Amino acid sequence: MSRCTTVSRDLDEPIAGTAATARTWLLLEQPGPWGAQALTMSHLDPALGRALEQAAEGTGVRIALIRRPGRHADFGTPAVRQVYAAHTTPGNAWLHGATTRTPEQLLDLDFAALGTGDPRSFDAALQGRPHTGDPLALVCTNGKRDRCCALLGRPLAAELAASGVEGAWEVTHLGGHRFSPTLLVLPYGYAYGRAQAPHVKEILQGVREGRVVVEGCRGGSAWERPGQAAELAVRSAAREDTADALSVVRTDGSAPRWDVTVAHTDGRQWSVAVAQSASAPPRPESCGSALGSPARMDVVSVRELEPTAPTR
């Protein structure tokens, strides 16, 4: 039986502009099995999961569960859990880590502040500190959402861990099952699809050096989908790989066409025309789903703007 990833790859479906959107990610370690809605369908207290979902709603914070790669036998509730918070907006990208014995502490966080890039409530509630280890490589392995994530994601996560990638974790859901194995890299928040271990190691080396690898990139999670596609197009056109060099500063229009303004820290700006269209021919967006026409983001043009004269 064809898998959704096989069909997507055979049809050469573009992946730019398909990343999940989140300015801030909040990650909680939860070993054991995950259901399709992991926060309420895992060994985490479902009441806590619902309360966290409600607390994060509308704040720009996306919560996910993580676990170390490997077998997921049920050894009971872990005594100590790893927690991370990461903000992905260029110029203020950060990754903080903490541990907790009582995950209910996460309800003490100021989610609105976290969404704007303020880590103080995380550090105060959990004794969090800036993360000084390797960047995080989060591989989606939630087979209850889509079997491709388990069939393709789990071997990738295991290979990364076995080869010494200390920041490798399995994560519950990154969207875009048909691009599995999917990967999110923190702190910069760029997502990747159809990932393979050698390429992931190249991506992580780039993060250590403050660079973004554009090949295989689905987009930066700080931006909505048109902005993701536009920013990647400017990176390619300008040959700019510095992680915090570009920002999406304006998006005009609405579906199916946007004019996105991308700015460089050196003052340059680009106007990028992005069009949304339906993928053809129809294909499954995930394994077992009916045929559909998922939206794709196509960059129509990239135009560098003339510098504006300074006002007197």
mmCIF file of C-alpha atoms in Angstrom:
data_model
loop_
_atom_site.group_PDB
_atom_site.id
_atom_site.type_symbol
_atom_site.label_atom_id
_atom_site.label_comp_id
_atom_site.label_asym_id
_atom_site.label_seq_id
_atom_site.Cartn_x
_atom_site.Cartn_y
_atom_site.Cartn_z
ATOM 1 C CA MET A 1 0.000 0.000 0.000
ATOM 2 C CA SER A 2 1.301 3.446 -0.890
ATOM 3 C CA ARG A 3 2.149 5.704 2.003
ATOM 4 C CA CYS A 4 1.355 9.427 1.973
ATOM 5 C CA THR A 5 5.086 10.198 2.015
ATOM 6 C CA THR A 6 5.704 8.041 -1.062
ATOM 7 C CA VAL A 7 2.991 9.805 -3.032
ATOM 8 C CA SER A 8 4.184 13.258 -1.961
ATOM 9 C CA ARG A 9 7.765 12.481 -2.907
ATOM 10 C CA ASP A 10 6.796 10.903 -6.232
ATOM 11 C CA LEU A 11 4.757 13.998 -7.098
ATOM 12 C CA ASP A 12 7.701 16.239 -6.072
ATOM 13 C CA GLU A 13 5.436 18.254 -3.796
ATOM 14 C CA PRO A 14 7.212 21.436 -2.608
ATOM 15 C CA ILE A 15 7.723 21.732 1.125
ATOM 16 C CA ALA A 16 8.539 25.431 1.596
ATOM 17 C CA GLY A 17 5.841 27.203 3.567
ATOM 18 C CA THR A 18 4.498 24.102 5.328
ATOM 19 C CA ALA A 19 5.954 24.416 8.853
ATOM 20 C CA ALA A 20 3.827 24.558 11.981
ATOM 21 C CA THR A 21 3.412 28.108 13.249
ATOM 22 C CA ALA A 22 4.599 28.935 16.768
ATOM 23 C CA ARG A 23 6.609 31.847 18.052
ATOM 24 C CA THR A 24 7.385 29.891 21.223
ATOM 25 C CA TRP A 25 7.621 26.140 21.824
ATOM 26 C CA LEU A 26 7.073 24.552 25.230
ATOM 27 C CA LEU A 27 8.270 20.953 25.459
ATOM 28 C CA LEU A 28 7.549 18.517 28.278
ATOM 29 C CA GLU A 29 9.145 15.099 28.604
ATOM 30 C CA GLN A 30 6.533 12.351 28.687
ATOM 31 C CA PRO A 31 7.754 8.789 28.079
ATOM 32 C CA GLY A 32 5.469 5.944 27.110
ATOM 33 C CA PRO A 33 2.819 5.770 24.392
ATOM 34 C CA TRP A 34 1.193 8.813 22.822
ATOM 35 C CA GLY A 35 -2.313 8.989 21.401
ATOM 36 C CA ALA A 36 -3.396 11.101 18.455
ATOM 37 C CA GLN A 37 -4.077 14.044 20.808
ATOM 38 C CA ALA A 38 -0.994 13.520 22.909
ATOM 39 C CA LEU A 39 -1.554 16.067 25.662
ATOM 40 C CA THR A 40 -4.752 14.292 26.676
ATOM 41 C CA MET A 41 -3.980 10.815 25.306
ATOM 42 C CA SER A 42 -0.725 9.813 26.977
ATOM 43 C CA HIS A 43 0.380 8.972 30.488
ATOM 44 C CA LEU A 44 0.278 12.659 31.307
ATOM 45 C CA ASP A 45 -2.738 13.483 33.491
ATOM 46 C CA PRO A 46 -5.402 14.345 30.877
ATOM 47 C CA ALA A 47 -6.812 17.084 33.115
ATOM 48 C CA LEU A 48 -3.395 18.713 33.158
ATOM 49 C CA GLY A 49 -3.118 18.279 29.416
ATOM 50 C CA ARG A 50 -6.456 20.047 28.867
ATOM 51 C CA ALA A 51 -5.491 22.853 31.249
ATOM 52 C CA LEU A 52 -2.197 23.382 29.404
ATOM 53 C CA GLU A 53 -3.993 23.495 26.053
ATOM 54 C CA GLN A 54 -6.364 26.125 27.391
ATOM 55 C CA ALA A 55 -3.548 28.165 28.952
ATOM 56 C CA ALA A 56 -1.603 28.266 25.686
ATOM 57 C CA GLU A 57 -4.536 29.054 23.395
ATOM 58 C CA GLY A 58 -4.063 32.295 21.500
ATOM 59 C CA THR A 59 -0.698 33.098 23.101
ATOM 60 C CA GLY A 60 1.667 32.034 20.311
ATOM 61 C CA VAL A 61 2.926 29.152 22.470
ATOM 62 C CA ARG A 62 2.714 25.618 21.097
ATOM 63 C CA ILE A 63 3.051 22.732 23.562
ATOM 64 C CA ALA A 64 4.460 19.352 22.577
ATOM 65 C CA LEU A 65 5.526 16.219 24.410
ATOM 66 C CA ILE A 66 8.997 14.786 23.939
ATOM 67 C CA ARG A 67 10.718 11.526 24.814
ATOM 68 C CA ARG A 68 14.163 10.066 24.300
ATOM 69 C CA PRO A 69 14.572 7.860 21.202
ATOM 70 C CA GLY A 70 14.255 4.135 21.783
ATOM 71 C CA ARG A 71 11.748 1.625 23.051
ATOM 72 C CA HIS A 72 8.785 3.029 24.943
ATOM 73 C CA ALA A 73 7.995 0.372 27.501
ATOM 74 C CA ASP A 74 5.822 1.625 30.333
ATOM 75 C CA PHE A 75 8.079 2.138 33.339
ATOM 76 C CA GLY A 76 5.587 4.349 35.141
ATOM 77 C CA THR A 77 5.677 8.075 35.739
ATOM 78 C CA PRO A 78 9.206 9.491 35.518
ATOM 79 C CA ALA A 79 10.503 11.050 38.725
ATOM 80 C CA VAL A 80 12.159 13.940 36.936
ATOM 81 C CA ARG A 81 11.106 15.347 33.571
ATOM 82 C CA GLN A 82 13.009 17.561 31.172
ATOM 83 C CA VAL A 83 11.265 20.773 30.118
ATOM 84 C CA TYR A 84 12.301 23.243 27.418
ATOM 85 C CA ALA A 85 10.993 26.592 26.263
ATOM 86 C CA ALA A 86 12.238 28.151 23.032
ATOM 87 C CA HIS A 87 11.401 31.445 21.353
ATOM 88 C CA THR A 88 12.035 31.590 17.610
ATOM 89 C CA THR A 89 11.747 35.251 16.560
ATOM 90 C CA PRO A 90 14.977 36.461 14.890
ATOM 91 C CA GLY A 91 16.981 38.792 17.124
ATOM 92 C CA ASN A 92 15.417 37.258 20.239
ATOM 93 C CA ALA A 93 15.767 33.516 19.653
ATOM 94 C CA TRP A 94 16.515 31.623 22.831
ATOM 95 C CA LEU A 95 16.294 28.156 24.352
ATOM 96 C CA HIS A 96 15.956 27.580 28.089
ATOM 97 C CA GLY A 97 15.868 24.259 29.898
ATOM 98 C CA ALA A 98 14.714 22.991 33.289
ATOM 99 C CA THR A 99 13.673 19.831 35.079
ATOM 100 C CA THR A 100 10.580 19.238 37.161
ATOM 101 C CA ARG A 101 9.119 16.555 39.406
ATOM 102 C CA THR A 102 5.643 18.112 39.223
ATOM 103 C CA PRO A 103 4.581 18.998 35.673
ATOM 104 C CA GLU A 104 1.637 20.942 37.147
ATOM 105 C CA GLN A 105 4.234 23.680 37.650
ATOM 106 C CA LEU A 106 3.832 24.503 33.967
ATOM 107 C CA LEU A 107 0.453 26.037 34.795
ATOM 108 C CA ASP A 108 2.346 28.735 36.750
ATOM 109 C CA LEU A 109 3.909 30.015 33.522
ATOM 110 C CA ASP A 110 2.895 33.342 32.010
ATOM 111 C CA PHE A 111 1.962 31.982 28.590
ATOM 112 C CA ALA A 112 1.238 35.394 27.093
ATOM 113 C CA ALA A 113 4.704 36.610 28.096
ATOM 114 C CA LEU A 114 6.330 33.441 26.797
ATOM 115 C CA GLY A 115 4.609 33.998 23.476
ATOM 116 C CA THR A 116 6.176 37.444 23.175
ATOM 117 C CA GLY A 117 9.647 36.117 23.969
ATOM 118 C CA ASP A 118 9.940 36.764 27.706
ATOM 119 C CA PRO A 119 11.459 33.740 29.518
ATOM 120 C CA ARG A 120 11.265 35.132 33.061
ATOM 121 C CA SER A 121 8.225 33.151 34.218
ATOM 122 C CA PHE A 122 9.805 29.933 32.894
ATOM 123 C CA ASP A 123 12.998 30.614 34.797
ATOM 124 C CA ALA A 124 11.144 31.628 37.974
ATOM 125 C CA ALA A 125 8.612 28.789 38.066
ATOM 126 C CA LEU A 126 10.988 25.996 37.047
ATOM 127 C CA GLN A 127 14.420 27.377 37.949
ATOM 128 C CA GLY A 128 15.126 27.417 34.241
ATOM 129 C CA ARG A 129 18.411 28.450 32.694
ATOM 130 C CA PRO A 130 19.668 29.153 29.165
ATOM 131 C CA HIS A 131 20.429 25.871 27.413
ATOM 132 C CA THR A 132 24.165 25.476 26.852
ATOM 133 C CA GLY A 133 24.224 22.038 25.220
ATOM 134 C CA ASP A 134 23.679 20.940 21.642
ATOM 135 C CA PRO A 135 20.775 22.355 19.641
ATOM 136 C CA LEU A 136 17.615 20.274 19.825
ATOM 137 C CA ALA A 137 16.671 17.989 16.943
ATOM 138 C CA LEU A 138 13.011 17.072 17.440
ATOM 139 C CA VAL A 139 11.808 14.244 15.185
ATOM 140 C CA CYS A 140 8.078 13.597 14.912
ATOM 141 C CA THR A 141 7.363 9.955 15.759
ATOM 142 C CA ASN A 142 3.690 10.008 16.698
ATOM 143 C CA GLY A 143 2.378 7.013 14.795
ATOM 144 C CA LYS A 144 -1.119 7.543 16.206
ATOM 145 C CA ARG A 145 -1.306 10.727 14.123
ATOM 146 C CA ASP A 146 0.158 9.086 11.039
ATOM 147 C CA ARG A 147 1.976 5.797 10.553
ATOM 148 C CA CYS A 148 4.668 7.473 8.414
ATOM 149 C CA CYS A 149 5.818 9.421 11.455
ATOM 150 C CA ALA A 150 6.491 6.151 13.264
ATOM 151 C CA LEU A 151 7.781 4.124 10.295
ATOM 152 C CA LEU A 152 10.171 6.853 9.126
ATOM 153 C CA GLY A 153 10.608 9.123 12.129
ATOM 154 C CA ARG A 154 11.535 6.590 14.790
ATOM 155 C CA PRO A 155 14.444 5.067 12.837
ATOM 156 C CA LEU A 156 15.802 8.571 12.147
ATOM 157 C CA ALA A 157 15.586 9.577 15.807
ATOM 158 C CA ALA A 158 17.270 6.323 16.840
ATOM 159 C CA GLU A 159 20.041 6.773 14.275
ATOM 160 C CA LEU A 160 20.718 10.319 15.435
ATOM 161 C CA ALA A 161 20.871 9.251 19.086
ATOM 162 C CA ALA A 162 23.088 6.245 18.329
ATOM 163 C CA SER A 163 25.527 8.456 16.433
ATOM 164 C CA GLY A 164 25.956 10.781 19.397
ATOM 165 C CA VAL A 165 23.502 13.609 18.682
ATOM 166 C CA GLU A 166 22.770 14.549 22.285
ATOM 167 C CA GLY A 167 19.971 16.924 21.399
ATOM 168 C CA ALA A 168 17.901 14.262 19.612
ATOM 169 C CA TRP A 169 14.351 13.805 20.919
ATOM 170 C CA GLU A 170 11.141 12.306 19.639
ATOM 171 C CA VAL A 171 8.256 14.802 19.536
ATOM 172 C CA THR A 172 4.501 14.368 19.319
ATOM 173 C CA HIS A 173 3.350 16.326 16.270
ATOM 174 C CA LEU A 174 4.876 18.764 13.770
ATOM 175 C CA GLY A 175 2.260 18.557 11.017
ATOM 176 C CA GLY A 176 2.898 17.637 7.406
ATOM 177 C CA HIS A 177 2.886 13.846 7.834
ATOM 178 C CA ARG A 178 3.430 13.403 4.089
ATOM 179 C CA PHE A 179 6.863 15.038 4.442
ATOM 180 C CA SER A 180 8.077 12.500 7.031
ATOM 181 C CA PRO A 181 10.544 12.204 8.571
ATOM 182 C CA THR A 182 9.826 15.727 9.827
ATOM 183 C CA LEU A 183 12.179 17.610 12.086
ATOM 184 C CA LEU A 184 12.150 20.818 14.134
ATOM 185 C CA VAL A 185 15.449 22.366 15.180
ATOM 186 C CA LEU A 186 15.659 24.686 18.171
ATOM 187 C CA PRO A 187 16.415 27.407 19.133
ATOM 188 C CA TYR A 188 15.852 28.961 15.694
ATOM 189 C CA GLY A 189 12.637 27.049 15.005
ATOM 190 C CA TYR A 190 13.212 25.930 11.419
ATOM 191 C CA ALA A 191 11.386 22.795 10.338
ATOM 192 C CA TYR A 192 12.585 20.241 7.785
ATOM 193 C CA GLY A 193 10.987 17.474 5.794
ATOM 194 C CA ARG A 194 12.130 14.212 4.206
ATOM 195 C CA ALA A 195 15.062 14.389 6.592
ATOM 196 C CA GLN A 196 17.978 11.956 6.559
ATOM 197 C CA ALA A 197 20.623 11.623 9.264
ATOM 198 C CA PRO A 198 23.623 13.056 7.325
ATOM 199 C CA HIS A 199 21.574 16.110 6.344
ATOM 200 C CA VAL A 200 20.309 16.556 9.909
ATOM 201 C CA LYS A 201 23.884 16.629 11.166
ATOM 202 C CA GLU A 202 24.685 19.311 8.586
ATOM 203 C CA ILE A 203 21.634 21.274 9.754
ATOM 204 C CA LEU A 204 22.696 21.008 13.405
ATOM 205 C CA GLN A 205 26.240 22.100 12.616
ATOM 206 C CA GLY A 206 24.732 25.122 10.906
ATOM 207 C CA VAL A 207 22.726 25.929 14.041
ATOM 208 C CA ARG A 208 25.881 25.761 16.152
ATOM 209 C CA GLU A 209 27.400 28.323 13.798
ATOM 210 C CA GLY A 210 24.294 30.506 13.730
ATOM 211 C CA ARG A 211 23.329 29.477 10.193
ATOM 212 C CA VAL A 212 20.194 28.163 8.512
ATOM 213 C CA VAL A 213 20.422 25.341 5.962
ATOM 214 C CA VAL A 214 17.801 26.072 3.296
ATOM 215 C CA GLU A 215 17.847 22.678 1.580
ATOM 216 C CA GLY A 216 14.891 20.607 2.738
ATOM 217 C CA CYS A 217 13.562 23.454 4.908
ATOM 218 C CA ARG A 218 9.813 23.779 5.396
ATOM 219 C CA GLY A 219 10.092 27.230 6.970
ATOM 220 C CA GLY A 220 10.644 29.086 10.211
ATOM 221 C CA SER A 221 7.880 28.560 12.765
ATOM 222 C CA ALA A 222 7.927 32.240 13.787
ATOM 223 C CA TRP A 223 6.076 33.121 10.562
ATOM 224 C CA GLU A 224 2.748 32.234 8.998
ATOM 225 C CA ARG A 225 2.955 30.056 5.897
ATOM 226 C CA PRO A 226 3.259 32.847 3.265
ATOM 227 C CA GLY A 227 6.035 34.428 5.316
ATOM 228 C CA GLN A 228 7.826 31.100 5.647
ATOM 229 C CA ALA A 229 7.943 30.664 1.882
ATOM 230 C CA ALA A 230 8.945 34.290 1.313
ATOM 231 C CA GLU A 231 11.777 34.242 3.845
ATOM 232 C CA LEU A 232 13.264 31.059 2.388
ATOM 233 C CA ALA A 233 13.042 32.527 -1.113
ATOM 234 C CA VAL A 234 14.960 35.628 -0.014
ATOM 235 C CA ARG A 235 17.580 33.459 1.686
ATOM 236 C CA SER A 236 18.125 31.644 -1.608
ATOM 237 C CA ALA A 237 18.092 34.789 -3.752
ATOM 238 C CA ALA A 238 20.426 36.749 -1.459
ATOM 239 C CA ARG A 239 22.539 33.730 -0.486
ATOM 240 C CA GLU A 240 21.980 34.634 3.140
ATOM 241 C CA ASP A 241 22.266 31.871 5.727
ATOM 242 C CA THR A 242 22.783 33.832 8.951
ATOM 243 C CA ALA A 243 19.987 32.699 11.238
ATOM 244 C CA ASP A 244 18.845 36.053 12.607
ATOM 245 C CA ALA A 245 19.554 38.153 9.509
ATOM 246 C CA LEU A 246 16.028 38.152 8.046
ATOM 247 C CA SER A 247 12.592 38.991 9.413
ATOM 248 C CA VAL A 248 9.124 39.024 7.917
ATOM 249 C CA VAL A 249 8.047 42.566 8.711
ATOM 250 C CA ARG A 250 4.795 42.873 6.765
ATOM 251 C CA THR A 251 2.270 40.685 4.985
ATOM 252 C CA ASP A 252 -0.373 42.321 2.787
ATOM 253 C CA GLY A 253 -3.250 40.550 1.083
ATOM 254 C CA SER A 254 -5.097 37.359 1.819
ATOM 255 C CA ALA A 255 -5.495 33.933 0.297
ATOM 256 C CA PRO A 256 -4.767 33.120 -2.447
ATOM 257 C CA ARG A 257 -2.130 35.871 -2.873
ATOM 258 C CA TRP A 258 0.066 37.861 -0.535
ATOM 259 C CA ASP A 259 2.783 40.483 -0.836
ATOM 260 C CA VAL A 260 5.327 39.774 1.894
ATOM 261 C CA THR A 261 8.046 42.230 2.932
ATOM 262 C CA VAL A 262 11.237 40.612 4.209
ATOM 263 C CA ALA A 263 13.855 42.795 5.888
ATOM 264 C CA HIS A 264 17.565 42.246 6.478
ATOM 265 C CA THR A 265 19.336 43.510 9.564
ATOM 266 C CA ASP A 266 21.597 45.553 7.240
ATOM 267 C CA GLY A 267 18.601 47.580 6.022
ATOM 268 C CA ARG A 268 17.839 45.842 2.739
ATOM 269 C CA GLN A 269 14.253 44.826 2.029
ATOM 270 C CA TRP A 270 12.530 42.581 -0.479
ATOM 271 C CA SER A 271 8.965 42.353 -1.717
ATOM 272 C CA VAL A 272 7.939 38.739 -2.283
ATOM 273 C CA ALA A 273 4.762 37.724 -4.086
ATOM 274 C CA VAL A 274 3.391 34.430 -2.751
ATOM 275 C CA ALA A 275 0.452 32.582 -4.272
ATOM 276 C CA GLN A 276 -1.546 29.744 -2.729
ATOM 277 C CA SER A 277 -2.821 27.011 -4.979
ATOM 278 C CA ALA A 278 -4.278 23.532 -4.622
ATOM 279 C CA SER A 279 -1.871 20.667 -5.200
ATOM 280 C CA ALA A 280 -2.698 18.529 -8.205
ATOM 281 C CA PRO A 281 -3.344 15.731 -8.829
ATOM 282 C CA PRO A 282 -5.220 14.889 -5.602
ATOM 283 C CA ARG A 283 -3.234 12.977 -3.006
ATOM 284 C CA PRO A 284 -3.686 11.844 0.606
ATOM 285 C CA GLU A 285 -2.591 14.442 3.160
ATOM 286 C CA SER A 286 -1.991 11.609 5.607
ATOM 287 C CA CYS A 287 -2.111 7.837 5.571
ATOM 288 C CA GLY A 288 -5.647 6.499 5.491
ATOM 289 C CA SER A 289 -7.238 9.834 4.595
ATOM 290 C CA ALA A 290 -9.284 10.505 1.483
ATOM 291 C CA LEU A 291 -7.639 12.085 -1.525
ATOM 292 C CA GLY A 292 -7.380 15.853 -1.232
ATOM 293 C CA SER A 293 -5.638 18.882 -2.666
ATOM 294 C CA PRO A 294 -3.425 20.318 0.090
ATOM 295 C CA ALA A 295 -2.575 23.996 -0.222
ATOM 296 C CA ARG A 296 0.887 24.852 -1.513
ATOM 297 C CA MET A 297 2.776 28.129 -1.304
ATOM 298 C CA ASP A 298 4.440 29.219 -4.532
ATOM 299 C CA VAL A 299 6.789 32.199 -4.685
ATOM 300 C CA VAL A 300 5.863 34.166 -7.799
ATOM 301 C CA SER A 301 8.546 36.858 -7.592
ATOM 302 C CA VAL A 302 11.300 38.222 -5.354
ATOM 303 C CA ARG A 303 12.106 41.903 -5.818
ATOM 304 C CA GLU A 304 14.672 43.856 -3.833
ATOM 305 C CA LEU A 305 13.296 47.246 -2.878
ATOM 306 C CA GLU A 306 15.131 50.490 -3.429
ATOM 307 C CA PRO A 307 16.477 51.875 -0.151
ATOM 308 C CA THR A 308 14.382 54.693 1.228
ATOM 309 C CA ALA A 309 16.086 58.025 1.678
ATOM 310 C CA PRO A 310 16.525 59.019 5.303
ATOM 311 C CA THR A 311 14.092 61.672 6.482
ATOM 312 C CA ARG A 312 15.414 64.958 7.768
#
